[in-house]
C-alpha positions as a LaTeX table, in Angstrom:
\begin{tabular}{lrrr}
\hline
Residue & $x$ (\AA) & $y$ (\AA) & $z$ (\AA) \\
\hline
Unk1 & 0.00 & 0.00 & 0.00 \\
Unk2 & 1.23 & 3.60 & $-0.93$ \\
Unk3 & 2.19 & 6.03 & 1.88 \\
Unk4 & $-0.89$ & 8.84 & 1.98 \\
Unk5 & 1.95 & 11.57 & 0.70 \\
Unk6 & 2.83 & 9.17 & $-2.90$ \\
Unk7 & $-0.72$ & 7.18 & $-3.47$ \\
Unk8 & $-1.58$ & 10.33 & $-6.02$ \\
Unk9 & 1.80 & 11.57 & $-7.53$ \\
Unk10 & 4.31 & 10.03 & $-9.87$ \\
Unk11 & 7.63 & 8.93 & $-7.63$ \\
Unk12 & 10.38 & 8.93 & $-10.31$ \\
Unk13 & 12.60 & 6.08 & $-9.52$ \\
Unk14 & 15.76 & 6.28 & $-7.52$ \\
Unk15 & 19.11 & 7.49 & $-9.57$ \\
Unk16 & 21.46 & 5.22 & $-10.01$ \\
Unk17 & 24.15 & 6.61 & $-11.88$ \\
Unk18 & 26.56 & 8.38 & $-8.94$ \\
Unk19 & 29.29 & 9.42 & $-11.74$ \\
Unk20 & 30.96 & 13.25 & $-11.48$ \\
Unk21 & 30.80 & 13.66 & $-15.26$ \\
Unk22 & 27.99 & 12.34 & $-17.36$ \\
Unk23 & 29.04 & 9.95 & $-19.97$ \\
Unk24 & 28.50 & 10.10 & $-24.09$ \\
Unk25 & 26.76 & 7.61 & $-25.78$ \\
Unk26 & 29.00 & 6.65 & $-29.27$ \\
Unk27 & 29.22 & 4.16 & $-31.49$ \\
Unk28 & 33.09 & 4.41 & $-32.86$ \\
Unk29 & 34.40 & 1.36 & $-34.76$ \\
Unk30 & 37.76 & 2.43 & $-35.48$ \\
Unk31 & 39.16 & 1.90 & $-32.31$ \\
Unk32 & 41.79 & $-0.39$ & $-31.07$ \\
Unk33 & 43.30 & $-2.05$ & $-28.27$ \\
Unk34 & 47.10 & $-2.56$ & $-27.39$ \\
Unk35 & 47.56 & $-4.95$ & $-24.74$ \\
Unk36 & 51.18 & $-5.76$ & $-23.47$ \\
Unk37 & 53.04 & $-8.56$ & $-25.15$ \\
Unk38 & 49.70 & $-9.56$ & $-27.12$ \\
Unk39 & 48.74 & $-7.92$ & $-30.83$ \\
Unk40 & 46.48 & $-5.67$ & $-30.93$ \\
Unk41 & 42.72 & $-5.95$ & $-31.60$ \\
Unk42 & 39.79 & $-4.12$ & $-32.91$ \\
Unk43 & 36.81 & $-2.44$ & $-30.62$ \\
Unk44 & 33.93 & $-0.54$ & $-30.80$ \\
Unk45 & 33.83 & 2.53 & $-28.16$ \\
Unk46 & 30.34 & 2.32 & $-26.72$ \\
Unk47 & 30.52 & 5.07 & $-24.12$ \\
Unk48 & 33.07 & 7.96 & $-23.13$ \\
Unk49 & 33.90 & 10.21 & $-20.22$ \\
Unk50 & 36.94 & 12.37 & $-19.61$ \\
Unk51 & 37.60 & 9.47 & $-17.17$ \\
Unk52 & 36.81 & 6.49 & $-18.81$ \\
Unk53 & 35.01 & 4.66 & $-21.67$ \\
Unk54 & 33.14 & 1.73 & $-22.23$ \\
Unk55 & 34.56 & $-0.92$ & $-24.97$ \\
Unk56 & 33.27 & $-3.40$ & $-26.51$ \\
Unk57 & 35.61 & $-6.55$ & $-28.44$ \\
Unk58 & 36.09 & $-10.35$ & $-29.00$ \\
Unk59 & 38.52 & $-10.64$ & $-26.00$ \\
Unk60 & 39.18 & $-11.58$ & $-22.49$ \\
Unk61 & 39.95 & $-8.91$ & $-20.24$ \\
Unk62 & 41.01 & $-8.68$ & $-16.89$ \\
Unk63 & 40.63 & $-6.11$ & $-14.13$ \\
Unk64 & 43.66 & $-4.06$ & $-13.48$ \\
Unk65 & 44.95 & $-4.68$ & $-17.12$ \\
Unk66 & 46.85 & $-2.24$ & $-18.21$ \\
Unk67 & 45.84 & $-1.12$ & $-22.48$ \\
Unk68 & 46.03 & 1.51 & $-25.02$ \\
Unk69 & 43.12 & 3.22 & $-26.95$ \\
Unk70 & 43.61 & 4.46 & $-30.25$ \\
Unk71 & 40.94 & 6.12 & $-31.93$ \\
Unk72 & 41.93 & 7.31 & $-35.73$ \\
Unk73 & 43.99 & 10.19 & $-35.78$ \\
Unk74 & 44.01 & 10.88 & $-32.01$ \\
Unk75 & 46.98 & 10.01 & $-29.86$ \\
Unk76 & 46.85 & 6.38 & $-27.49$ \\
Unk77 & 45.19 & 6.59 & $-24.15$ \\
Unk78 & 45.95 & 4.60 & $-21.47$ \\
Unk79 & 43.73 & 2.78 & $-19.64$ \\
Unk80 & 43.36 & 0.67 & $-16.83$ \\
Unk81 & 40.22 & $-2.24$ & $-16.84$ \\
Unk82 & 38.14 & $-2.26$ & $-14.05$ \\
Unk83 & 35.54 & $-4.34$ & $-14.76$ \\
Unk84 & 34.75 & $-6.66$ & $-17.43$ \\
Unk85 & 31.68 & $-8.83$ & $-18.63$ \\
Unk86 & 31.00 & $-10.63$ & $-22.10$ \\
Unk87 & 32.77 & $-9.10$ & $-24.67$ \\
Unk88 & 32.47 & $-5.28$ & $-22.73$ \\
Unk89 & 35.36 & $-3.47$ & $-20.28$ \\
Unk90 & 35.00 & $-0.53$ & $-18.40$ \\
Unk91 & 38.24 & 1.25 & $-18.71$ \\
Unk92 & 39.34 & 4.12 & $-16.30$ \\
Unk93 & 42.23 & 6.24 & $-18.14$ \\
Unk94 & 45.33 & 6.80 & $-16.64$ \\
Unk95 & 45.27 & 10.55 & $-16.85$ \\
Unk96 & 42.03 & 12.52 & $-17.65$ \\
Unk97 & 40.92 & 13.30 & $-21.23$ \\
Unk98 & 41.38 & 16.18 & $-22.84$ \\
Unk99 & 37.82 & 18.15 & $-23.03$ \\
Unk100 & 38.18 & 19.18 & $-26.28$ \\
Unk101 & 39.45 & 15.29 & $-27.73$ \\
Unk102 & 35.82 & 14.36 & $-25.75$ \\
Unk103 & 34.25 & 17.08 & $-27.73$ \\
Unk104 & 35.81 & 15.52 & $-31.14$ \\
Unk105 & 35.03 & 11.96 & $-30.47$ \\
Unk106 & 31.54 & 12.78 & $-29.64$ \\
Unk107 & 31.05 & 14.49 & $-32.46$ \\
Unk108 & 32.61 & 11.43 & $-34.67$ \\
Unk109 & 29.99 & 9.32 & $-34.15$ \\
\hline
\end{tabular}
């Protein structure tokens, strides 16, 4: 039974996205992934912050591994995975983005 003060207005549901800086929805193909001592392989960025990104590719991952983004003409990012499910990693880079290479990218894709 609804509480007297929410039985006739619409309670939005809770937020659960705690992030400082809102993320940006893309859909960039010509990414890639350096991985010490392995080659390299093809992703698809899914997601991007100024902190991190969201990748998705036919490999294993595992948290704390250390990689490289490249995105076309932009220069490597590195990243560090922090969590990883069915062919997706989140990725926290090592040092912050550059605003206006988030600005670019978004505008990529």
């Amino acid at each position: 039974m609804a509480l007297k003060s929410t039985r006739y207005r619409k309670v939005e549901p809770a937020a659960l996205n705690r992030r400082a800086v809102p993320r940006h929805n893309v859909k960039i193909r010509r990414a890639s992934l350096n991985r010490p001592n392995k080659n390299a392989i093809s992703a698809d960025l899914v997601d991007i912050s100024v902190y991190g990104c969201r990748l998705e590719a036919d490999a294993v991952f595992s948290e704390g591994e250390e990689i490289q983004v490249n995105v076309a003409a932009f220069d490597a990012v590195k990243a560090i995975v922090v969590w990883q499910k069915v062919k997706q990693a989140g990725c926290r880079f090592t040092d912050a983005l550059d605003p206006e290479i988030l600005r670019r990218l978004t505008l990529v894709s």
